[in-house]
PDB file of C-alpha atoms and ligand atoms in Angstrom:
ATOM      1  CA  UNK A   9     -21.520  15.093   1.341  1.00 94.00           C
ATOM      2  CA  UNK A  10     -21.104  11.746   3.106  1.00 97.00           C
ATOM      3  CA  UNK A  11     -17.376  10.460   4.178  1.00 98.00           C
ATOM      4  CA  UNK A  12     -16.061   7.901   2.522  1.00 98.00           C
ATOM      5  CA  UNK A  13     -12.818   5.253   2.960  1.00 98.00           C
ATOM      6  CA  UNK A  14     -10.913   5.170  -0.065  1.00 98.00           C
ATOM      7  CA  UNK A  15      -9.163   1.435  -0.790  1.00 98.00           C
ATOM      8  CA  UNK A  16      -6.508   1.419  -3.768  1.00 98.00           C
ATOM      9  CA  UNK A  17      -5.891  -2.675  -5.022  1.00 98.00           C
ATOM     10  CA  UNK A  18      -8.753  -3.989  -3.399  1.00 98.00           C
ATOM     11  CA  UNK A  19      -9.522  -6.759  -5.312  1.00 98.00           C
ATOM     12  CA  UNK A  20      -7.039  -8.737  -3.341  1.00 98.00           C
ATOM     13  CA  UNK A  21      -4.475  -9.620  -0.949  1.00 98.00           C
ATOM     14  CA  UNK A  22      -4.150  -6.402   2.056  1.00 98.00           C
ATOM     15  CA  UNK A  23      -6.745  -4.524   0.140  1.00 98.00           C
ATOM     16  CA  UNK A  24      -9.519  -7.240   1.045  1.00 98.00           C
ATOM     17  CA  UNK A  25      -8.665  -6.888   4.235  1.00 98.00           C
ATOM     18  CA  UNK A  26      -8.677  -3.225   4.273  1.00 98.00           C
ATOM     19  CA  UNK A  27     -12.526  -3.565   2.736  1.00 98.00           C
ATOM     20  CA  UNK A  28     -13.285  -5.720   5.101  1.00 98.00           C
ATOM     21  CA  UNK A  29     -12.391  -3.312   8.488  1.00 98.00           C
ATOM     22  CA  UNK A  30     -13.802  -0.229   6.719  1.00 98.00           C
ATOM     23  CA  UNK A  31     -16.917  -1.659   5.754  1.00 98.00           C
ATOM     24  CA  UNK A  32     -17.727  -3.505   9.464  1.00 98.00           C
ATOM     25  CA  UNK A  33     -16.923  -0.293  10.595  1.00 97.00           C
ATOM     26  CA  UNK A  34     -20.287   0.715   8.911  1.00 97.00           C
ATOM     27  CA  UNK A  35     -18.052   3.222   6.350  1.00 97.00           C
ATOM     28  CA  UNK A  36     -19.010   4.180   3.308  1.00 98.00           C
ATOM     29  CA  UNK A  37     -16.219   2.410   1.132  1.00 98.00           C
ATOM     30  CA  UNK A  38     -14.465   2.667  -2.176  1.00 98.00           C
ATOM     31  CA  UNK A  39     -12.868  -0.647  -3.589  1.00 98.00           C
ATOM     32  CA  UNK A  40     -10.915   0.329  -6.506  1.00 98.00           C
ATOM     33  CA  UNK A  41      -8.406  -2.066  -8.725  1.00 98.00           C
ATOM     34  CA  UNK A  42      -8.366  -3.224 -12.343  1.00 98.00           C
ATOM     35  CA  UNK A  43     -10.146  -6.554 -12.017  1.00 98.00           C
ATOM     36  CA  UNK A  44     -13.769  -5.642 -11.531  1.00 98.00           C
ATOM     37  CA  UNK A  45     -15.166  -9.387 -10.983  1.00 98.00           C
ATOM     38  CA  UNK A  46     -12.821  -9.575  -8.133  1.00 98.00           C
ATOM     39  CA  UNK A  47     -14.221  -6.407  -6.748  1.00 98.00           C
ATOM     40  CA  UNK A  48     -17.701  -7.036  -7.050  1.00 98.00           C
ATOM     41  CA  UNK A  49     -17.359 -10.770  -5.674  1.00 98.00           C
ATOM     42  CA  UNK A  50     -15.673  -8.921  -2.642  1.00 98.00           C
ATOM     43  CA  UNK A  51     -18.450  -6.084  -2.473  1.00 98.00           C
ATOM     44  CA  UNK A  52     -21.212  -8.621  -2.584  1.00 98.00           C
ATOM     45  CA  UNK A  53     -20.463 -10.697  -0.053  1.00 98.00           C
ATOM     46  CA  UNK A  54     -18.985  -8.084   2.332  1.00 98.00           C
ATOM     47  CA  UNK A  55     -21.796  -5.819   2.019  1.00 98.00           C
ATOM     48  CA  UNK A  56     -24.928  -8.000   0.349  1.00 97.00           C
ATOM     49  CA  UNK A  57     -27.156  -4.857   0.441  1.00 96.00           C
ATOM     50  CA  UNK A  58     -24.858  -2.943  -1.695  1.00 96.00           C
ATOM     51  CA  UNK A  59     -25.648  -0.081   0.752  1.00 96.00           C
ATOM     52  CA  UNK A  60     -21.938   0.290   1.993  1.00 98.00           C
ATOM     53  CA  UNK A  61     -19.865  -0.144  -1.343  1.00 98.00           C
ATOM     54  CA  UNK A  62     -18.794   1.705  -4.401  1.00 98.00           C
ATOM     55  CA  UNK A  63     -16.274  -0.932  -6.705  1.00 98.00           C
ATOM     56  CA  UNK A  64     -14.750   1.609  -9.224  1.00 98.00           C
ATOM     57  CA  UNK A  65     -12.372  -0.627 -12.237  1.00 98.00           C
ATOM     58  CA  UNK A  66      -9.444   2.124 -12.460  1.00 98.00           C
ATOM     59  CA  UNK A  67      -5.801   1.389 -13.660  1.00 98.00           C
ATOM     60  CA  UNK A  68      -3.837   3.874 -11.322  1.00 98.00           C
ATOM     61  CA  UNK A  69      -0.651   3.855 -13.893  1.00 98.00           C
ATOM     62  CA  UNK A  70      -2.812   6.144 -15.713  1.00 98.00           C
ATOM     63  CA  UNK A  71      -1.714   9.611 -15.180  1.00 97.00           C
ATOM     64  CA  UNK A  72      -5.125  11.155 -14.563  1.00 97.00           C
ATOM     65  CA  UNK A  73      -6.573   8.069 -12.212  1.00 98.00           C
ATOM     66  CA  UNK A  74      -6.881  10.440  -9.213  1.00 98.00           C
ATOM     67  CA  UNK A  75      -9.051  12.859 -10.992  1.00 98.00           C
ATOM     68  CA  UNK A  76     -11.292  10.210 -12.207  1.00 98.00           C
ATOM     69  CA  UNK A  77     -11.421   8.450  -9.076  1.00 98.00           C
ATOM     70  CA  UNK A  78     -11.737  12.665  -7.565  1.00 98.00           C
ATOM     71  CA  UNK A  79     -14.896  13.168 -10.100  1.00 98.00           C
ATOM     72  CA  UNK A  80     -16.314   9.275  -9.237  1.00 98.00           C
ATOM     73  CA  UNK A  81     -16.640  10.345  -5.546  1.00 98.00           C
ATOM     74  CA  UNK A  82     -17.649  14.065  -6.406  1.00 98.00           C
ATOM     75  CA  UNK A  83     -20.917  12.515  -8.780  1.00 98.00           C
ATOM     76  CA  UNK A  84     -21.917   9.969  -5.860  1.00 98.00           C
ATOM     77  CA  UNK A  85     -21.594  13.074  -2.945  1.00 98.00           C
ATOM     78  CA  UNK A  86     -18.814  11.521  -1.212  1.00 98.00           C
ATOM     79  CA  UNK A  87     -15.493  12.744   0.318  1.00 98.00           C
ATOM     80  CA  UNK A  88     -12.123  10.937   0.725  1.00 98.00           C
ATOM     81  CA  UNK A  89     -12.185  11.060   4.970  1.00 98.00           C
ATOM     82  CA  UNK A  90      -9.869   7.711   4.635  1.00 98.00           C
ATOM     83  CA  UNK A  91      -7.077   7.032   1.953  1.00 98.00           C
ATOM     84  CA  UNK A  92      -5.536   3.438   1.650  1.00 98.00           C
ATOM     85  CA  UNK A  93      -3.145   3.620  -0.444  1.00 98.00           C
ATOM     86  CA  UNK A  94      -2.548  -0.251  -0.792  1.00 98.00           C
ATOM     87  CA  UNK A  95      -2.274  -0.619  -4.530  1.00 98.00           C
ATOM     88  CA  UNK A  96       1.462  -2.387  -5.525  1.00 98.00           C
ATOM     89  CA  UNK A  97       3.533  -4.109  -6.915  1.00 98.00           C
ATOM     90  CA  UNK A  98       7.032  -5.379  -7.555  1.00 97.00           C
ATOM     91  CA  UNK A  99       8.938  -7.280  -9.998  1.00 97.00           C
ATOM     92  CA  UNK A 100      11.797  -9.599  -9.283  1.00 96.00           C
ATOM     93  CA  UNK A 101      15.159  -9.426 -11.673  1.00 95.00           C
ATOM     94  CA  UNK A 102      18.105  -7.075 -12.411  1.00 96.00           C
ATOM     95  CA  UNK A 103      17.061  -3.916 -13.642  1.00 97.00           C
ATOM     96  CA  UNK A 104      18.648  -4.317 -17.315  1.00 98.00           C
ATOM     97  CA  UNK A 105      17.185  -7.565 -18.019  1.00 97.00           C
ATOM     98  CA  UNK A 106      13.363  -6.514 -16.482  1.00 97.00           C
ATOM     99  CA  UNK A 107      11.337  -4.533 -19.171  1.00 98.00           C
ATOM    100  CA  UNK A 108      11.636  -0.893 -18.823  1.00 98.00           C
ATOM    101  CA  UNK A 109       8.173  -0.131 -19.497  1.00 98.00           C
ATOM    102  CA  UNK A 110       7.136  -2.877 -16.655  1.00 98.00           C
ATOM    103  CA  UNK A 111       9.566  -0.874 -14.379  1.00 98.00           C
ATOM    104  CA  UNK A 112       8.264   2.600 -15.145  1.00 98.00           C
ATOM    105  CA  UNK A 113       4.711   0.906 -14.093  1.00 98.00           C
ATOM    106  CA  UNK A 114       5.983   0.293 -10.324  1.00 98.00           C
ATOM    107  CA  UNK A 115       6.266   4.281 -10.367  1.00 98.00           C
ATOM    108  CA  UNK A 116       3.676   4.995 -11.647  1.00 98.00           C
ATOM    109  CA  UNK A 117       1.293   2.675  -9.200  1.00 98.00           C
ATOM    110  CA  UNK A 118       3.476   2.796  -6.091  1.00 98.00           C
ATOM    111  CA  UNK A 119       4.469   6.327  -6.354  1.00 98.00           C
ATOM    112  CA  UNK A 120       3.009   8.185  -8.342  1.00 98.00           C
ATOM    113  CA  UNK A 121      -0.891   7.309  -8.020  1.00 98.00           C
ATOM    114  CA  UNK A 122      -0.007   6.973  -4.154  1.00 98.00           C
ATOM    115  CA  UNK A 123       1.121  10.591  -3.881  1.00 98.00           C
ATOM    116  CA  UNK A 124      -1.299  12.138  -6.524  1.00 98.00           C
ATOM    117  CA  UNK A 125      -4.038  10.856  -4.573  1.00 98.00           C
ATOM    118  CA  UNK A 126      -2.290  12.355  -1.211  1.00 98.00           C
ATOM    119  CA  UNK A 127      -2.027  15.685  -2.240  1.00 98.00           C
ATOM    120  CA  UNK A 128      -5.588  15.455  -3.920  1.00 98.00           C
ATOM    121  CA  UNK A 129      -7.142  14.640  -1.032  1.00 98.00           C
ATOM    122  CA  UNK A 130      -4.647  15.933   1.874  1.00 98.00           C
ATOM    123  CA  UNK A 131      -5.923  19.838   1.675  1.00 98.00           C
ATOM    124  CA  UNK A 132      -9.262  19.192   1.963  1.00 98.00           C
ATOM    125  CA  UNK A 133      -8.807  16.658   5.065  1.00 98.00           C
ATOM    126  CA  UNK A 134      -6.701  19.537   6.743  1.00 98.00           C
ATOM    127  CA  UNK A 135      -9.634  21.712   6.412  1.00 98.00           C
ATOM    128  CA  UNK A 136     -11.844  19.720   7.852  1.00 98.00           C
ATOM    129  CA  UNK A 137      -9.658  19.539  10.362  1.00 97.00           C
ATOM    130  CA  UNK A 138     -10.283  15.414  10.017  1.00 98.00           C
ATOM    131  CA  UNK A 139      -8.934  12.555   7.760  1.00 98.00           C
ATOM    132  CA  UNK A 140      -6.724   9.793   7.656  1.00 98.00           C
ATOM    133  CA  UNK A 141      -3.998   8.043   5.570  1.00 98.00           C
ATOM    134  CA  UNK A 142      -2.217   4.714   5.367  1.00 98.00           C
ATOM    135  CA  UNK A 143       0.563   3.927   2.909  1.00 98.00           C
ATOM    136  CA  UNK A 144       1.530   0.308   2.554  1.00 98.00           C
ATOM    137  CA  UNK A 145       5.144   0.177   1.899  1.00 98.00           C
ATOM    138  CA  UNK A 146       7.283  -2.666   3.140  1.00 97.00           C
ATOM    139  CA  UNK A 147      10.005  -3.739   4.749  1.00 96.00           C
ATOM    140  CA  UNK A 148      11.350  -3.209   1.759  1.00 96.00           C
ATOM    141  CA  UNK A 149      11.264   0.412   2.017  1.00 98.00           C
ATOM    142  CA  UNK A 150      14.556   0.668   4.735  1.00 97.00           C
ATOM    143  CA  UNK A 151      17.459  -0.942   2.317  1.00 96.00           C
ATOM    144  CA  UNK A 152      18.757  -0.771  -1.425  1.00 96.00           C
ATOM    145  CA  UNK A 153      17.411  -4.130  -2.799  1.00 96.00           C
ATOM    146  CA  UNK A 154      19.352  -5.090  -5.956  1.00 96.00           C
ATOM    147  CA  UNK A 155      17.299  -7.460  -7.979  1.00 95.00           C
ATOM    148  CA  UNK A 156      14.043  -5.434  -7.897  1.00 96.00           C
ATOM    149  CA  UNK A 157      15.641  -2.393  -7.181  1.00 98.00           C
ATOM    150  CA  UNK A 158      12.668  -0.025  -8.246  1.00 98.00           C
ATOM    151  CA  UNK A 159      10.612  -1.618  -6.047  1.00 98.00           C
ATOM    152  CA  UNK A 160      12.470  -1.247  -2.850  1.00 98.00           C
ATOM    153  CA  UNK A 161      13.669   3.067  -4.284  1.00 98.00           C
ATOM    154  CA  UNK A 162       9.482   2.540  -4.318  1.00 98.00           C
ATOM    155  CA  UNK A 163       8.891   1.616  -0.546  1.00 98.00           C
ATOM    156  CA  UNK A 164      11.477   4.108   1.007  1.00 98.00           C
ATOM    157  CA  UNK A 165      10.099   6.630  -1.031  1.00 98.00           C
ATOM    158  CA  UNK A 166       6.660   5.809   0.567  1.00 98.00           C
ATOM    159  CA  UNK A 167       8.295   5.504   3.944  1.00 98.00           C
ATOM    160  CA  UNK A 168      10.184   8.860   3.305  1.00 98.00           C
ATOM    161  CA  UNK A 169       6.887  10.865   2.421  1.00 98.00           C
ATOM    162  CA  UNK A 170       4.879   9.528   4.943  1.00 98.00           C
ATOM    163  CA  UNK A 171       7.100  10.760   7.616  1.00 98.00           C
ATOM    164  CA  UNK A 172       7.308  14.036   6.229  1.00 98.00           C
ATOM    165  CA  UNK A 173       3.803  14.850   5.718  1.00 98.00           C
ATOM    166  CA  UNK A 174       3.002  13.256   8.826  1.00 98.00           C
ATOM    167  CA  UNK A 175       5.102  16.337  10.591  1.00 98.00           C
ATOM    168  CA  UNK A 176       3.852  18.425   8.543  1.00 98.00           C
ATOM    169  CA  UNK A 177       0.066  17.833   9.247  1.00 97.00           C
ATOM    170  CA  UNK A 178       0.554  16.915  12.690  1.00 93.00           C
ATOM    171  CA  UNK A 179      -1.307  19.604  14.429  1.00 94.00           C
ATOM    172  CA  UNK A 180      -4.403  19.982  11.682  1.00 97.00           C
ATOM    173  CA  UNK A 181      -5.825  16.276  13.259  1.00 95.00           C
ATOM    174  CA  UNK A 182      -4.950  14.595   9.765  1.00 98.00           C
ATOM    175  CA  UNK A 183      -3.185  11.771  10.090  1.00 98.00           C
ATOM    176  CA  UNK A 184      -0.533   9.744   7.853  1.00 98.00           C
ATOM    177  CA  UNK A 185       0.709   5.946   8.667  1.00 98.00           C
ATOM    178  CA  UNK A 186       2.621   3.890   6.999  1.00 98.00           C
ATOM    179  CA  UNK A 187       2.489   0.292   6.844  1.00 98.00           C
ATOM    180  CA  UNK A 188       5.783  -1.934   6.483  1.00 98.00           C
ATOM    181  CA  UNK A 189       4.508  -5.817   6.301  1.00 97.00           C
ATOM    182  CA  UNK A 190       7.128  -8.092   6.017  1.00 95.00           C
ATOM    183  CA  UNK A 191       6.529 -10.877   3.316  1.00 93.00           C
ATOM    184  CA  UNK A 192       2.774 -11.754   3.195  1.00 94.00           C
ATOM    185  CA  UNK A 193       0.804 -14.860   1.723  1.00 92.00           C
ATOM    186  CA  UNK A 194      -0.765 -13.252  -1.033  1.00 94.00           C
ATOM    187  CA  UNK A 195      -0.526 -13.040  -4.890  1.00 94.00           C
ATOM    188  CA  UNK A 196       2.073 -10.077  -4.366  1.00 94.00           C
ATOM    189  CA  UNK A 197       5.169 -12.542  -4.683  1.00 91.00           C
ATOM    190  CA  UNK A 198       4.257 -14.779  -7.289  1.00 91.00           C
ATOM    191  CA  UNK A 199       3.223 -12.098  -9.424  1.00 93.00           C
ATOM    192  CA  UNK A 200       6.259 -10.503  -8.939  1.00 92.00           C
ATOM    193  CA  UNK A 201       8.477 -13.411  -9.681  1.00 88.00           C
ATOM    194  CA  UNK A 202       9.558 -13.310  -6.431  1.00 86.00           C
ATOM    195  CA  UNK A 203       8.252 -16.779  -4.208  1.00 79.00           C
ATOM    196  CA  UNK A 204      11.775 -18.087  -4.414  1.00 80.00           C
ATOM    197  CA  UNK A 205      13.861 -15.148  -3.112  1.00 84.00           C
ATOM    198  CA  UNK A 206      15.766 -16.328  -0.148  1.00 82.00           C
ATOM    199  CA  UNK A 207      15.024 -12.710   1.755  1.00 78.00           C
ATOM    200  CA  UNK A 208      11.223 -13.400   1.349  1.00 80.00           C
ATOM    201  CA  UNK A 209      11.313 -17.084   2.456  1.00 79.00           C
ATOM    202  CA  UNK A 210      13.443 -16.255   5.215  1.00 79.00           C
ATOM    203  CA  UNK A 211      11.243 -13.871   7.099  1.00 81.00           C
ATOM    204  CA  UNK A 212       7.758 -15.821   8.686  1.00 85.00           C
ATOM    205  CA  UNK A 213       4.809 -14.655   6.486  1.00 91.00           C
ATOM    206  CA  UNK A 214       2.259 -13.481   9.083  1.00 94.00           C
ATOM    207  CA  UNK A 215      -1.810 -14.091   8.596  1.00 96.00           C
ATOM    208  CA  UNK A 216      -2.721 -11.268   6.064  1.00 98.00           C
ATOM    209  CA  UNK A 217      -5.762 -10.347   7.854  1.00 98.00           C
ATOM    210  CA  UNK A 218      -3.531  -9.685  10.933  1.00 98.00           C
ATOM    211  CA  UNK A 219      -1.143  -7.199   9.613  1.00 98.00           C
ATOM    212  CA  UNK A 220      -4.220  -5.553   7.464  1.00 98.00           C
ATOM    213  CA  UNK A 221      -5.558  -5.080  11.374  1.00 98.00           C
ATOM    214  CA  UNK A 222      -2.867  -4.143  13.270  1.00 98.00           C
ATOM    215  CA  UNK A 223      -1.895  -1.357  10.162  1.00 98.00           C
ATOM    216  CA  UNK A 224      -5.408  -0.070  10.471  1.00 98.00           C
ATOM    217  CA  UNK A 225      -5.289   0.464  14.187  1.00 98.00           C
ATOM    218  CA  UNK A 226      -2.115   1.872  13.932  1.00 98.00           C
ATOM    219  CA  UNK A 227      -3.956   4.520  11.522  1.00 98.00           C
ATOM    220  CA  UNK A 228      -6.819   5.169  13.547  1.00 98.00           C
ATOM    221  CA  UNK A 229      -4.350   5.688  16.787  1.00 98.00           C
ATOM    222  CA  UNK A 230      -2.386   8.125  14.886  1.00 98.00           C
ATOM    223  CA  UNK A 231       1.092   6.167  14.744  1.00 98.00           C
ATOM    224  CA  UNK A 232       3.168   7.333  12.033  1.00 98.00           C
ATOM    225  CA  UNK A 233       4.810   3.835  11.587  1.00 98.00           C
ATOM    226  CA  UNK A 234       3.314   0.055  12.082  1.00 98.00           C
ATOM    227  CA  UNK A 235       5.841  -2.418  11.417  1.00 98.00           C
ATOM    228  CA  UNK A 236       3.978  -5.830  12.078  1.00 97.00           C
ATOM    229  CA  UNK A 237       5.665  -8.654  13.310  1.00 96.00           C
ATOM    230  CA  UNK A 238       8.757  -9.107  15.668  1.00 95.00           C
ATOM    231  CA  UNK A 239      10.975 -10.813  13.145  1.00 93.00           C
ATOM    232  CA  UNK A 240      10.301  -7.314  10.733  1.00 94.00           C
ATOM    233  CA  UNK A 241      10.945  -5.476  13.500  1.00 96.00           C
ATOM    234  CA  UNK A 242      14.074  -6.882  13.738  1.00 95.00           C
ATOM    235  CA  UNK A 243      15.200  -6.978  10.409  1.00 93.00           C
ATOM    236  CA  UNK A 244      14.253  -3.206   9.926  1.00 95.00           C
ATOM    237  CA  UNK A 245      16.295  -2.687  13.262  1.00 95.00           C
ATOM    238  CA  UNK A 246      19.169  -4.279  11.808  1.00 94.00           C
ATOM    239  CA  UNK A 247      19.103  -1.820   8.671  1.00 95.00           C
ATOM    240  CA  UNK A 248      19.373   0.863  10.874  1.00 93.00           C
ATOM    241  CA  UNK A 249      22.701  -0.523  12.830  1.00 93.00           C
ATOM    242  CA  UNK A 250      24.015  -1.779  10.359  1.00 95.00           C
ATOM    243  CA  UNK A 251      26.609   0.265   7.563  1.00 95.00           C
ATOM    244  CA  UNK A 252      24.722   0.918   4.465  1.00 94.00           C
ATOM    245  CA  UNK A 253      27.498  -1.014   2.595  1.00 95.00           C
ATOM    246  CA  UNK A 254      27.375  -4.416   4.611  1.00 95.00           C
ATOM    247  CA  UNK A 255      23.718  -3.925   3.904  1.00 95.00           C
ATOM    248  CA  UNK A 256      23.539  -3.783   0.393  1.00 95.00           C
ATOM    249  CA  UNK A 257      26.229  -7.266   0.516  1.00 94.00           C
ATOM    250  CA  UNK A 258      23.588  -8.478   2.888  1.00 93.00           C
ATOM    251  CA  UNK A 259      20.215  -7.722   0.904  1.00 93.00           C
ATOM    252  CA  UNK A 260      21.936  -8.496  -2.228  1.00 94.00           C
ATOM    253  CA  UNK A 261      22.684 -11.982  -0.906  1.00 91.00           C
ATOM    254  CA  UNK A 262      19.813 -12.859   0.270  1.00 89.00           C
ATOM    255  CA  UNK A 263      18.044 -11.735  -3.097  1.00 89.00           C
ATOM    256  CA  UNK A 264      19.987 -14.050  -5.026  1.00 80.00           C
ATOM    257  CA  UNK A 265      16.839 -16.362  -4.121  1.00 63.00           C
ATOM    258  CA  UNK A 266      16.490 -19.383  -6.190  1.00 56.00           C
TER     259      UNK A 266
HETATM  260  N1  LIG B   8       2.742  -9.508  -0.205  1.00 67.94           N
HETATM  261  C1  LIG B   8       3.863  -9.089   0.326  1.00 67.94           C
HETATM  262  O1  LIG B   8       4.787  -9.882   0.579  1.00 67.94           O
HETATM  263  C2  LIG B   8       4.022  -7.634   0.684  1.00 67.94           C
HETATM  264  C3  LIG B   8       4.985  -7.276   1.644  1.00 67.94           C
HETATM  265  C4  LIG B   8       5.137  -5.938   1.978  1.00 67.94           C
HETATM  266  C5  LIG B   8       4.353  -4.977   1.363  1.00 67.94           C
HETATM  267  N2  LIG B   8       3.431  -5.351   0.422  1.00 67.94           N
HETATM  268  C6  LIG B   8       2.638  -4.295  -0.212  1.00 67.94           C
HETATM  269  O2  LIG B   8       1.284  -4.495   0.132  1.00 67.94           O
HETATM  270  C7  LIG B   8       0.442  -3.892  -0.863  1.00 67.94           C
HETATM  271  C8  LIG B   8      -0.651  -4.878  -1.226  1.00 67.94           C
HETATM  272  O3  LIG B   8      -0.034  -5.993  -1.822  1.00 67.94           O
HETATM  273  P1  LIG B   8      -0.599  -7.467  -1.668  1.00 67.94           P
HETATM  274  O4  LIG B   8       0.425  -8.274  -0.972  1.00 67.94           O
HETATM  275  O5  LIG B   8      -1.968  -7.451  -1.142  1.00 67.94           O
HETATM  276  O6  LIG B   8      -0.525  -7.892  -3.199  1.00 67.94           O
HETATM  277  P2  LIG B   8      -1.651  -8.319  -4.253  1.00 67.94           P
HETATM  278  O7  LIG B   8      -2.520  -9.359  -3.669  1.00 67.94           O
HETATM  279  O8  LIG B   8      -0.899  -8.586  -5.504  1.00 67.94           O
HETATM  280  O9  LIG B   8      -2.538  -6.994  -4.403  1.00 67.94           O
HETATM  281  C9  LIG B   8      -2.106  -5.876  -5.113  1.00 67.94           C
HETATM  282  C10 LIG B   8      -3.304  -4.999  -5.392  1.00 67.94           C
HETATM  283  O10 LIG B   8      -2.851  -3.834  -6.129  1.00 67.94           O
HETATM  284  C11 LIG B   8      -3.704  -3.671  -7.250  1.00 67.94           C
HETATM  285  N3  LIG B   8      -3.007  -3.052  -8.371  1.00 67.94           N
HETATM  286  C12 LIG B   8      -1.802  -3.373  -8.883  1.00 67.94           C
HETATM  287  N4  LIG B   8      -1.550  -2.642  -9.980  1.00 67.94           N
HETATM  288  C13 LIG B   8      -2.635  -1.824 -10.153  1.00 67.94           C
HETATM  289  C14 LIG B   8      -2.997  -0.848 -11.112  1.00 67.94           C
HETATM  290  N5  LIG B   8      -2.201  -0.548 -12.157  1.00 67.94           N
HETATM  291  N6  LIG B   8      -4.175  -0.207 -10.986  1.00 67.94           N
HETATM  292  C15 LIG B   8      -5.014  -0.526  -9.959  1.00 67.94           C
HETATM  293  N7  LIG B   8      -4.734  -1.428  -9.026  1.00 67.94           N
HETATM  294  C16 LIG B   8      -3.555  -2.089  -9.116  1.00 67.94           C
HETATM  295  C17 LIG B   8      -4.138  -5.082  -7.607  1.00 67.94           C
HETATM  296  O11 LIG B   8      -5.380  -5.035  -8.322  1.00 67.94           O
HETATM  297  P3  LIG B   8      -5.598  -5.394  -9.881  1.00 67.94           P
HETATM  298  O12 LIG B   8      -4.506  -6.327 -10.305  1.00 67.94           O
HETATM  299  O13 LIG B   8      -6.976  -5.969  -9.899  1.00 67.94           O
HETATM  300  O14 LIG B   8      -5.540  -4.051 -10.561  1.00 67.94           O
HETATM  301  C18 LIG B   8      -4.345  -5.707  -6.236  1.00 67.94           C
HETATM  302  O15 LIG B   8      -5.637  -5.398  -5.763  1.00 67.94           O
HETATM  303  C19 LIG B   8       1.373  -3.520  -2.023  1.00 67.94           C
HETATM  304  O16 LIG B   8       1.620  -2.140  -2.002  1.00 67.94           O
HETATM  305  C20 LIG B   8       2.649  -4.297  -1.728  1.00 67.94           C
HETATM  306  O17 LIG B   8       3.789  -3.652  -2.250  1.00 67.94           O
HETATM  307  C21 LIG B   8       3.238  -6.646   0.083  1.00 67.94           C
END
């Protein structure tokens, strides 16, 4: 069996990036998303001789995506030795007037795919003794955020588990990060509704290529948190200071956007 880095939503945005590092990196790497021609444009021209690159069309909402994705690596001899779990996304509006279905969809990519593919893959890396994972959440993931309120509950879930399994792995040498970006140039925000919202044109959009680096170093030095960025930095600061009231005034200002 051959190791293999594991990329959820990498037909764009962080995930390309993610592709990119793991497959310079001479890994053995699995791009997985819904839209296949993005993936196989991507897989083409990062890895022309196809040696590298597995591109697997998978819509994580679906409740048994981990086992196909499980059996996909099984049939090819491959292991998960890296997870990304970078597959998201968020919608912008209150939560009665958003569609519920649409809603229950952030759950079941963010969360739910995220951790089923964690505790697929997590027993088998502390075994080996060897294996890595990095969680995308946000910025988003350290305050209520009314106005896509299922999205934020989404991140500090992410940020919440990390931690935790991070502890509880810590001496097997498995690691878990998690990756809070701040607002990024990428389709993210305009396919959440979200390129007007005053919070996300307030904070400087770093280079997405940057953050996708600085979150994988952070993974393969072990850090349990990468927060890119000194203006997220200090934002996420401030949610810690600051009472959990005046930040939910403060967040839900700011997320009045247009
Ligand atoms: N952009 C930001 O401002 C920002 C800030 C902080 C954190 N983040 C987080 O960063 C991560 C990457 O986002 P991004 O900015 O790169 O956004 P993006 O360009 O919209 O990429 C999202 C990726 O997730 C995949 N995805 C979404 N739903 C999926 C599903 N049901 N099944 C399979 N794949 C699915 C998409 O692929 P398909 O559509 O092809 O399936 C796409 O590859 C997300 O977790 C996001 O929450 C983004």
């Amino acid at each position: 069996m051959q190791p293999a880095v594991v990329v959820t939503g990498a037909s764009s945005g962080l995930g390309v990036e993610f592709a990119r590092l793991a497959v310079a990196e001479g890994a053995k790497t699995v791009l997985i998303a819904r839209n296949i021609g993005d993936l196989q444009r991507l897989a083409a021209e990062i890895d022309p001789s196809g040696q590298f690159t597995v591109v697997l069309r998978i819509d994580l909402a679906a409740p048994d995506a981990s086992e196909t994705i499980a059996h996909e690596l099984k049939v090819r001899d491959l292991y998960c030795h890296t997870l990304i779990n970078n597959a998201g996304f968020g919608l912008f509006g209150d939560a009665v007037e958003l569609d519920r279905g649409h809603q229950l969809g952030i759950i079941a990519v963010n969360i739910r795919a995220a951790t089923d593919l964690m505790l697929r893959f997590l027993p088998d890396m502390v075994e080996r003794q060897a294996g890595r994972i990095l969680n995308v959440a946000s910025v988003a993931g350290f305050a209520p955020g009314p106005r896509m309120a299922v999205y934020f509950a989404s991140k500090a879930y992410l940020v919440s588990l990390s931690q935790a399994l991070m502890r509880e792995v810590r001496s097997s040498g498995v690691t878990v990060t998690c990756l809070c970006p701040g607002p990024l140039r990428t389709p993210f925000l305009t396919r959440a509704d979200a390129q007007q919202v005053r919070l996300f044109k307030l904070l400087r959009k770093l280079p997405v290529d940057e953050v996708a680096h600085e979150g994988w170093e952070a993974m393969k030095a072990g850090r349990t948190l990468c927060i890119p960025g000194i203006g997220t930095k200090a934002a996420i600061a401030v949610t810690r200071f600051v009472p959990r009231g005046l930040l939910l005034a403060m967040v839900t200002r700011l997320q009045r956007g247009r």
